[in-house]
Tab-separated table of C-alpha atoms in Angstrom:
chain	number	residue	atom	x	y	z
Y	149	UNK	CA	20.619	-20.722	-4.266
Y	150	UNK	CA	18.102	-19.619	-6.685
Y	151	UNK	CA	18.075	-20.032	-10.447
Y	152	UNK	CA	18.900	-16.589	-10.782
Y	153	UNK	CA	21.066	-16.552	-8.211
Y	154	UNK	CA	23.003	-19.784	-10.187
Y	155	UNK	CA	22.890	-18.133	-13.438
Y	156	UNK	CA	24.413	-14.999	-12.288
Y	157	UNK	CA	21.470	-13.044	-12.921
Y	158	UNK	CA	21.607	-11.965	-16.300
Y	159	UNK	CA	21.323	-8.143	-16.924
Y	160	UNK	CA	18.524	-7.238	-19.774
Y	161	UNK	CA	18.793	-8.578	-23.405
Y	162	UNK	CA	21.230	-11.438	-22.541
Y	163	UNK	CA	20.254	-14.704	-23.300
Y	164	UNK	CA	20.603	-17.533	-20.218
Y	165	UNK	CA	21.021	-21.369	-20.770
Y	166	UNK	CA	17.024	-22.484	-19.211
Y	167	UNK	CA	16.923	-25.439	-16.508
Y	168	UNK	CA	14.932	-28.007	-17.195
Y	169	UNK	CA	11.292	-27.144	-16.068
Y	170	UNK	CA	11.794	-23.847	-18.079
Y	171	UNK	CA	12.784	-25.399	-20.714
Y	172	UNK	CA	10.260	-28.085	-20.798
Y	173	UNK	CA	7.461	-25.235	-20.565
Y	174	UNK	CA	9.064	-23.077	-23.520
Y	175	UNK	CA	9.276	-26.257	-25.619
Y	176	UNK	CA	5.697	-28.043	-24.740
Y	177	UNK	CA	3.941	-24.070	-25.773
Y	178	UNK	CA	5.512	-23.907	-28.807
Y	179	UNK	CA	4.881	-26.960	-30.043
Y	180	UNK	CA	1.649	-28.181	-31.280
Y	181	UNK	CA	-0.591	-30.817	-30.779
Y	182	UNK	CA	-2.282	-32.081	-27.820
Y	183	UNK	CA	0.877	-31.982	-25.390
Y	184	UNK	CA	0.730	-28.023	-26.413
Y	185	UNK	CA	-3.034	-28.520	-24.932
Y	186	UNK	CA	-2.225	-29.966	-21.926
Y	187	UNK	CA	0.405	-27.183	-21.061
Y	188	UNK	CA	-2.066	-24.751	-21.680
Y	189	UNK	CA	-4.721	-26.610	-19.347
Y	190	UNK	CA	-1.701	-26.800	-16.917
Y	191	UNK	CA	-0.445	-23.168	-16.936
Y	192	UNK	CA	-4.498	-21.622	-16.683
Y	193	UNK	CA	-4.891	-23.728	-13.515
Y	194	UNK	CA	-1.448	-22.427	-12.492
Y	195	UNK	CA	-2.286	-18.766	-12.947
Y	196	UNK	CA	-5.507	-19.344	-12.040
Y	197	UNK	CA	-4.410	-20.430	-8.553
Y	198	UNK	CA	-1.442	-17.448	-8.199
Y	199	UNK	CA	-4.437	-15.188	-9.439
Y	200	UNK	CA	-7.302	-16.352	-7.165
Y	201	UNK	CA	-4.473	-16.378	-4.342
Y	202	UNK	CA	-3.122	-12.692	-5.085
Y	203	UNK	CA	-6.698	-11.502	-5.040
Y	204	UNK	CA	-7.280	-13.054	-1.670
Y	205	UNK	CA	-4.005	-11.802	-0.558
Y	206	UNK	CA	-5.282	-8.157	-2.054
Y	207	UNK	CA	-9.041	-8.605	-0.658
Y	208	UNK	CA	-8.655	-6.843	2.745
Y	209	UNK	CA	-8.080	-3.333	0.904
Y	210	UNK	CA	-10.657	-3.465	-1.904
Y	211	UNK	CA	-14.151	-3.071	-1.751
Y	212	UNK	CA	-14.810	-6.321	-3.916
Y	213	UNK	CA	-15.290	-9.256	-2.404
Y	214	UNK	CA	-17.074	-13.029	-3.188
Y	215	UNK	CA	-17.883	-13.963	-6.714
Y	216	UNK	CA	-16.806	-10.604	-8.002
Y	217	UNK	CA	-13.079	-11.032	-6.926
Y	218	UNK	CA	-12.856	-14.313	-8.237
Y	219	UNK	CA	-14.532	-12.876	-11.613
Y	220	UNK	CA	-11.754	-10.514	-11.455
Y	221	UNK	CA	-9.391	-13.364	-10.936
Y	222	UNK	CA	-10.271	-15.689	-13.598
Y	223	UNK	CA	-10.743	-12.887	-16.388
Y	224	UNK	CA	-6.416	-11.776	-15.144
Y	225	UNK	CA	-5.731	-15.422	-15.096
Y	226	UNK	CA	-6.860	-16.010	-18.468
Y	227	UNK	CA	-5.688	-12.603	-20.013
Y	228	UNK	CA	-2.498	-13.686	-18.798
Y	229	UNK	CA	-2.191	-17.159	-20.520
Y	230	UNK	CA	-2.827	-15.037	-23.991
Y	231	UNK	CA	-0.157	-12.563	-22.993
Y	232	UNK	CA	2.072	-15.411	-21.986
Y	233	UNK	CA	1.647	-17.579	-25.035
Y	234	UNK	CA	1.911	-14.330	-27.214
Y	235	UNK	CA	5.072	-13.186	-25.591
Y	236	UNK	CA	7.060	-16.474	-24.903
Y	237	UNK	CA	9.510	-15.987	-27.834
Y	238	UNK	CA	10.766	-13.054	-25.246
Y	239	UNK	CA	11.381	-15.141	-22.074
Y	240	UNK	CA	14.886	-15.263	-21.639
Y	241	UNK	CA	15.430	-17.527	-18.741
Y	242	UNK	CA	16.364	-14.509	-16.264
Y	243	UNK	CA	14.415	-16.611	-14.308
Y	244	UNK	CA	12.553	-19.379	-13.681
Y	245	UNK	CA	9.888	-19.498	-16.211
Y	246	UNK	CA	7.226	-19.883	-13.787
Y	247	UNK	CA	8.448	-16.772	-11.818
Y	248	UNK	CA	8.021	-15.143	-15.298
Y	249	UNK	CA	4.745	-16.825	-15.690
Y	250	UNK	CA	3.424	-15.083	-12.544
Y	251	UNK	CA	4.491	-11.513	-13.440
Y	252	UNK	CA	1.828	-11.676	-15.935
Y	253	UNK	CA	-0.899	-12.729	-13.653
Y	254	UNK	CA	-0.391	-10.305	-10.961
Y	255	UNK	CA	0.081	-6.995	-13.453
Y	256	UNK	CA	-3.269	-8.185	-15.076
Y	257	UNK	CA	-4.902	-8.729	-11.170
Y	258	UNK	CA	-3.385	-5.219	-10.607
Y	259	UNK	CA	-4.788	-3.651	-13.719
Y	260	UNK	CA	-8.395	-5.415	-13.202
Y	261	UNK	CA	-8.635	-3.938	-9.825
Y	262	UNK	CA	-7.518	-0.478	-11.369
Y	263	UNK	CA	-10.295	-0.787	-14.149
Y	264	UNK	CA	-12.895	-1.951	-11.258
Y	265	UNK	CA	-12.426	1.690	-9.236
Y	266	UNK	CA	-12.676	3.083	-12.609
Y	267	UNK	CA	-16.227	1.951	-13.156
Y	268	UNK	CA	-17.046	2.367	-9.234
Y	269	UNK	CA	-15.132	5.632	-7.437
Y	270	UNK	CA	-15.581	5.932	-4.203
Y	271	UNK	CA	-14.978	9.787	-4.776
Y	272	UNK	CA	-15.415	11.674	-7.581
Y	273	UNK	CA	-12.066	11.748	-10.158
Y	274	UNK	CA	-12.450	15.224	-10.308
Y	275	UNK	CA	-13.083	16.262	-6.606
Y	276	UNK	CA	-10.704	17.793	-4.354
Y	277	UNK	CA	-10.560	16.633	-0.504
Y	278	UNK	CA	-7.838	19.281	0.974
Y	279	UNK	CA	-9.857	18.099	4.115
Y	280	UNK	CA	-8.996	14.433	4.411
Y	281	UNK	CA	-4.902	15.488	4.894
Y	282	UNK	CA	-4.620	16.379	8.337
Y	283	UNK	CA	-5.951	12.582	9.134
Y	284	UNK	CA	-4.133	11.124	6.069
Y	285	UNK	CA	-0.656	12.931	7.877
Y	286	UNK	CA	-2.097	12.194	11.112
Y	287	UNK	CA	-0.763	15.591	12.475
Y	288	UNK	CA	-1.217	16.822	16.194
Y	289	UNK	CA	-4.695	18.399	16.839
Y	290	UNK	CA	-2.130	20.448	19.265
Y	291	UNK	CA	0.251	22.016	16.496
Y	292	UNK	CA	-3.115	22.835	14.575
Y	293	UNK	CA	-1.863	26.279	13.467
Y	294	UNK	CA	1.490	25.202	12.316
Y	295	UNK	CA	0.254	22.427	10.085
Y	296	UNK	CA	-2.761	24.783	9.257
Y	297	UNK	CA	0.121	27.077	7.645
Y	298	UNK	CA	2.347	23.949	6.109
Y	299	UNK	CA	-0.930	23.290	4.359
Y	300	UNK	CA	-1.828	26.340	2.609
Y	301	UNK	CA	1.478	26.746	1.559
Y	302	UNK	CA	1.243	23.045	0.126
Y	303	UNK	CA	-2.169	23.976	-1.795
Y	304	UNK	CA	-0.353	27.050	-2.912
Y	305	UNK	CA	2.174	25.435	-4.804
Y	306	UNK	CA	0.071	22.930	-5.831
Y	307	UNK	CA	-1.858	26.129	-7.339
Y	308	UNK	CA	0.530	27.871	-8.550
Y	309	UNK	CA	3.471	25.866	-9.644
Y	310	UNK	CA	2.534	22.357	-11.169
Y	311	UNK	CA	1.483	22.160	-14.694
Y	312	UNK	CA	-2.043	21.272	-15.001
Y	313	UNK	CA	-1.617	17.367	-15.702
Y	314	UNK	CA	0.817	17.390	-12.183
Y	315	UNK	CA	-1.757	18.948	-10.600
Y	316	UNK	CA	-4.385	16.465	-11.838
Y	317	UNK	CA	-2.572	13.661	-11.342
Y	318	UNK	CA	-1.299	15.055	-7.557
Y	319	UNK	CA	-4.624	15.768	-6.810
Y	320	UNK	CA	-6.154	12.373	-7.336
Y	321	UNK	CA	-3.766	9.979	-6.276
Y	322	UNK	CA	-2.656	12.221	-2.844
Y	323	UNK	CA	-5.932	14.084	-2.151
Y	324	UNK	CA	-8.560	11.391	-3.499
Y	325	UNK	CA	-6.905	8.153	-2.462
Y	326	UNK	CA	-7.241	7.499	-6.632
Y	327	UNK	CA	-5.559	4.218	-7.471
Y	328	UNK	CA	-2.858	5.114	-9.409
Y	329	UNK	CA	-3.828	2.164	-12.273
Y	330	UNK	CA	-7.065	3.672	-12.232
Y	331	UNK	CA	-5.913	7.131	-13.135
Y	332	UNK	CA	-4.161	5.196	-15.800
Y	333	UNK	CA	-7.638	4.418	-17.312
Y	334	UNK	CA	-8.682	7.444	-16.694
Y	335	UNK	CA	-5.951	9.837	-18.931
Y	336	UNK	CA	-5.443	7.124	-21.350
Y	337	UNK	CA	-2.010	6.688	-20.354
Y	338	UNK	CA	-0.006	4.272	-18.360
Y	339	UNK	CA	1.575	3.410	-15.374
Y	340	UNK	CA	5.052	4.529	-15.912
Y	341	UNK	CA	3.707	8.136	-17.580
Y	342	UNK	CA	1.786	8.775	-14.797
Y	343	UNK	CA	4.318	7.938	-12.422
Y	344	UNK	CA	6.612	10.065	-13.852
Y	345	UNK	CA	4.410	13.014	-14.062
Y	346	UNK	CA	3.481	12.480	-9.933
Y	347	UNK	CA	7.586	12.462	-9.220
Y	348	UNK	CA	7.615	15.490	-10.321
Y	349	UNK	CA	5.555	16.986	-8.729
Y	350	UNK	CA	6.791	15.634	-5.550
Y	351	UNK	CA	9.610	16.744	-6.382
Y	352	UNK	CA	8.535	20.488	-7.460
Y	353	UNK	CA	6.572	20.681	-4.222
Y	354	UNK	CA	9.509	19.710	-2.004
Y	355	UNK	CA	11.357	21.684	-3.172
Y	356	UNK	CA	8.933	24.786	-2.929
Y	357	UNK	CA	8.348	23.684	0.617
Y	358	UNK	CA	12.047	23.602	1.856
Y	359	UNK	CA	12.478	27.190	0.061
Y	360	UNK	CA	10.002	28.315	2.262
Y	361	UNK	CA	11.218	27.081	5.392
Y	362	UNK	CA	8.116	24.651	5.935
Y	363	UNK	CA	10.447	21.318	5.574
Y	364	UNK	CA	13.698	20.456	6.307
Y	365	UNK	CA	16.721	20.234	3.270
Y	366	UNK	CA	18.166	16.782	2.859
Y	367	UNK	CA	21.002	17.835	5.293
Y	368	UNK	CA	19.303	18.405	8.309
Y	369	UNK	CA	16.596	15.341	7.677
Y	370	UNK	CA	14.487	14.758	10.792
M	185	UNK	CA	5.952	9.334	12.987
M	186	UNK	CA	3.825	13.105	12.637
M	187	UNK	CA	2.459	14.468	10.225
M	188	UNK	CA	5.778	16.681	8.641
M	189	UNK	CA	7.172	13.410	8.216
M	190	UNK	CA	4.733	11.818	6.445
M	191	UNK	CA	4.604	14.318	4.319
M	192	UNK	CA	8.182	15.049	3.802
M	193	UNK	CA	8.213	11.445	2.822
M	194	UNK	CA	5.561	11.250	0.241
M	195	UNK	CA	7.266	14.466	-1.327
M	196	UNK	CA	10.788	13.229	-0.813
M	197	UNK	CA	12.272	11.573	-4.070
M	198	UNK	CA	15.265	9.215	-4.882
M	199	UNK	CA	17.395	10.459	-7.926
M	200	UNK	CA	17.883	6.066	-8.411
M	201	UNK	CA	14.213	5.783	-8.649
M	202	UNK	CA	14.147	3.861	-12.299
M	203	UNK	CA	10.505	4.470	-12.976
M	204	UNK	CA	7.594	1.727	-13.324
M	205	UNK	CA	8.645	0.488	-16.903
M	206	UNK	CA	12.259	-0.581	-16.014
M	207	UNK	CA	11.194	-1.844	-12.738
M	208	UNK	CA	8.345	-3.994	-13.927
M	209	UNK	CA	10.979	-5.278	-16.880
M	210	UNK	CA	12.837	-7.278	-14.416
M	211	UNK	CA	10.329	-7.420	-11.563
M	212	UNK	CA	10.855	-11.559	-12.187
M	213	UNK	CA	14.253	-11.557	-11.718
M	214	UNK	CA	14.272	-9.332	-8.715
M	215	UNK	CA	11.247	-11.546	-6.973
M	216	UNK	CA	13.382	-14.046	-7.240
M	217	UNK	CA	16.478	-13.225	-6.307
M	218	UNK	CA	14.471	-11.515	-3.289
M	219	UNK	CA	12.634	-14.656	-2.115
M	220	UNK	CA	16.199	-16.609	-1.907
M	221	UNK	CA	17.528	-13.770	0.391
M	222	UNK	CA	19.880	-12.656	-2.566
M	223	UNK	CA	21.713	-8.695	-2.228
M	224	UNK	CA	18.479	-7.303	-4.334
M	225	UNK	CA	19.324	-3.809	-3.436
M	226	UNK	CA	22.479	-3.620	-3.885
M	227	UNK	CA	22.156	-5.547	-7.049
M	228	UNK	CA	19.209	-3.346	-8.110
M	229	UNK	CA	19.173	-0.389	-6.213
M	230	UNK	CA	16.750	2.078	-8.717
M	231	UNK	CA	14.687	-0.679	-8.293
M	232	UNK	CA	14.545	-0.928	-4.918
M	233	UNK	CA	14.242	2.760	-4.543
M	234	UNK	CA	11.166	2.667	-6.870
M	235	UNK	CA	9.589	-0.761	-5.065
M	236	UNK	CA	9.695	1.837	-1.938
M	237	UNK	CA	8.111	4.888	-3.693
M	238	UNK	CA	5.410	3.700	-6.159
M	239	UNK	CA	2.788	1.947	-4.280
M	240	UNK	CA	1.016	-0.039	-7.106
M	241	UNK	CA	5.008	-1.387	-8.608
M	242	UNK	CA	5.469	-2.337	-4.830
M	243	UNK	CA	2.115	-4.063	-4.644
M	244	UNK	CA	2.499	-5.932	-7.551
M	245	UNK	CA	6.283	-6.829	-6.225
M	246	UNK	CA	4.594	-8.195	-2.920
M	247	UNK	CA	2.421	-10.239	-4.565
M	248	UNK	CA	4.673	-11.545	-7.012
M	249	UNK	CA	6.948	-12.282	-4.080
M	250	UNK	CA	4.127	-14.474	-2.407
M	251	UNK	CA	3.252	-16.117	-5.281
M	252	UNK	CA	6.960	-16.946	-5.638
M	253	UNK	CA	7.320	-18.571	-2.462
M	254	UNK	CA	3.635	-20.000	-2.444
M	255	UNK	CA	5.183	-21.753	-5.816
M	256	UNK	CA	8.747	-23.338	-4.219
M	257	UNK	CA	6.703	-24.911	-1.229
């Protein structure tokens, strides 16, 4: 069973009794002295490892590789021990605090690798690649026509019924293969704004597209 | 799976989807309650539904998941 699992899993806000490692990490980082200094040493080589290991895991779909991605994972690794030491007054023992630990280090890894696109795109921000969607869909060569048709209908709604940030925000992350972190950066925004703003468009465009007759309604679901 | 399907699935949304901030909130406890095989989405089904939709939330819970059991061995 897992120490959530033993603890019930706590629901947010609620405060949980810690075991023992936890407990021993909360109390040695906000202490002082130098057994404060050796949990610090201790939790950078921890998030250091879960950092250089997340990049790894990560490596095979970025175009960064070598010294760069361990760059990348050093500068999360230690971003996160400042986040971590700054927020540790809000770890509630929901979880292990290591578990907790790791969140930290593998939102900064993600939002590294967002800011890295950033400076590098592959494609311009701006661009629009209507083009690359019959191979992103992977649709017959055969039913050309048809999809042909579902497509310009898509672009039309896309046109003509998102607001100008959906469209922007539809258009990069669907059409340009923009991370969505790196849009993020991009719009000065964040993750949770942005993904709100691309569900509904999804969402507008379904429904457009089912109106129409070019997609099935939820009833009659391929 | 062709190409109406794809599509119809990246356009397809889940009224349960809880969005990237509540998600990420507990994306600790739901790690770890995934890596011992617990009922995750049952117990946390808008976050399940958004794990499935939003590919950067369900990257992050993949590799928060490894790290997890990288961490217990």
């Amino acid at each position: 069973m897992s120490p959530a699992d033993s603890r019930g899993v706590r629901g947010q806000g609620a405060a949980a009794v810690l075991d023992p490692e936890s407990a021993e990490w909360v109390q040695m980082l906000t202490g002082t002295g130098s057994r404060r200094e050796v949990a610090l040493v201790r939790l950078h080589e921890m998030l250091v490892r879960i950092a250089l290991g997340e990049v790894r895991r990560r490596g095979p779909q970025l175009r960064i590789a070598g010294p760069e991605l361990d760059d990348l994972a050093y500068q999360a690794a230690g971003d996160a021990l400042i986040a971590i030491t700054g927020k540790i007054g809000q770890f509630r023992g929901e979880s292990l605090f290591t578990t907790w630990a790791y969140k930290f280090v593998i939102l900064n890894v993600s939002a590294k690798i967002g800011r890295h696109f950033w400076r590098n795109p592959t494609v311009p921000l701006a661009a629009e690649e209507w083009d690359r969607l019959p191979d992103r869909f992977g649709f017959d060569p055969a039913r050309e026509a048809e999809w042909r048709d579902l497509l310009a209908a898509l672009q039309r709604v896309v046109n003509e019924q998102l607001t100008p940030r959906q469209r922007r925000v539809f258009v990069a992350i669907v059409l340009n293969d923009v991370p969505l972190d790196t849009l993020v950066i991009e719009l000065a925004s964040n993750r949770n704004a942005i993904y709100k703003t691309l569900f509904d468009a999804r969402r507008k465009l379904r429904a457009a597209l089912v109106t129409n007759g070019y997609l099935p309604d939820e009833l009659s679901r391929r | 799976m062709d190409g109406w399907s794809e599509l119809d699935n990246l356009l397809r949304t889940d009224p349960r989807d809880v969005g990237c901030a509540e998600a990420l909130e507990m994306l600790h406890v739901y790690a770890e309650l995934s890596a011992a095989g617990g009922p995750v989405e049952q117990r946390y089904p808008g976050i399940a539904a958004h794990l499935r939709a939003c590919g950067p939330c369900g990257q992050d819970f993949e590799g928060l998941l490894a790290a997890v059991r990288r961490g217990s061995k």
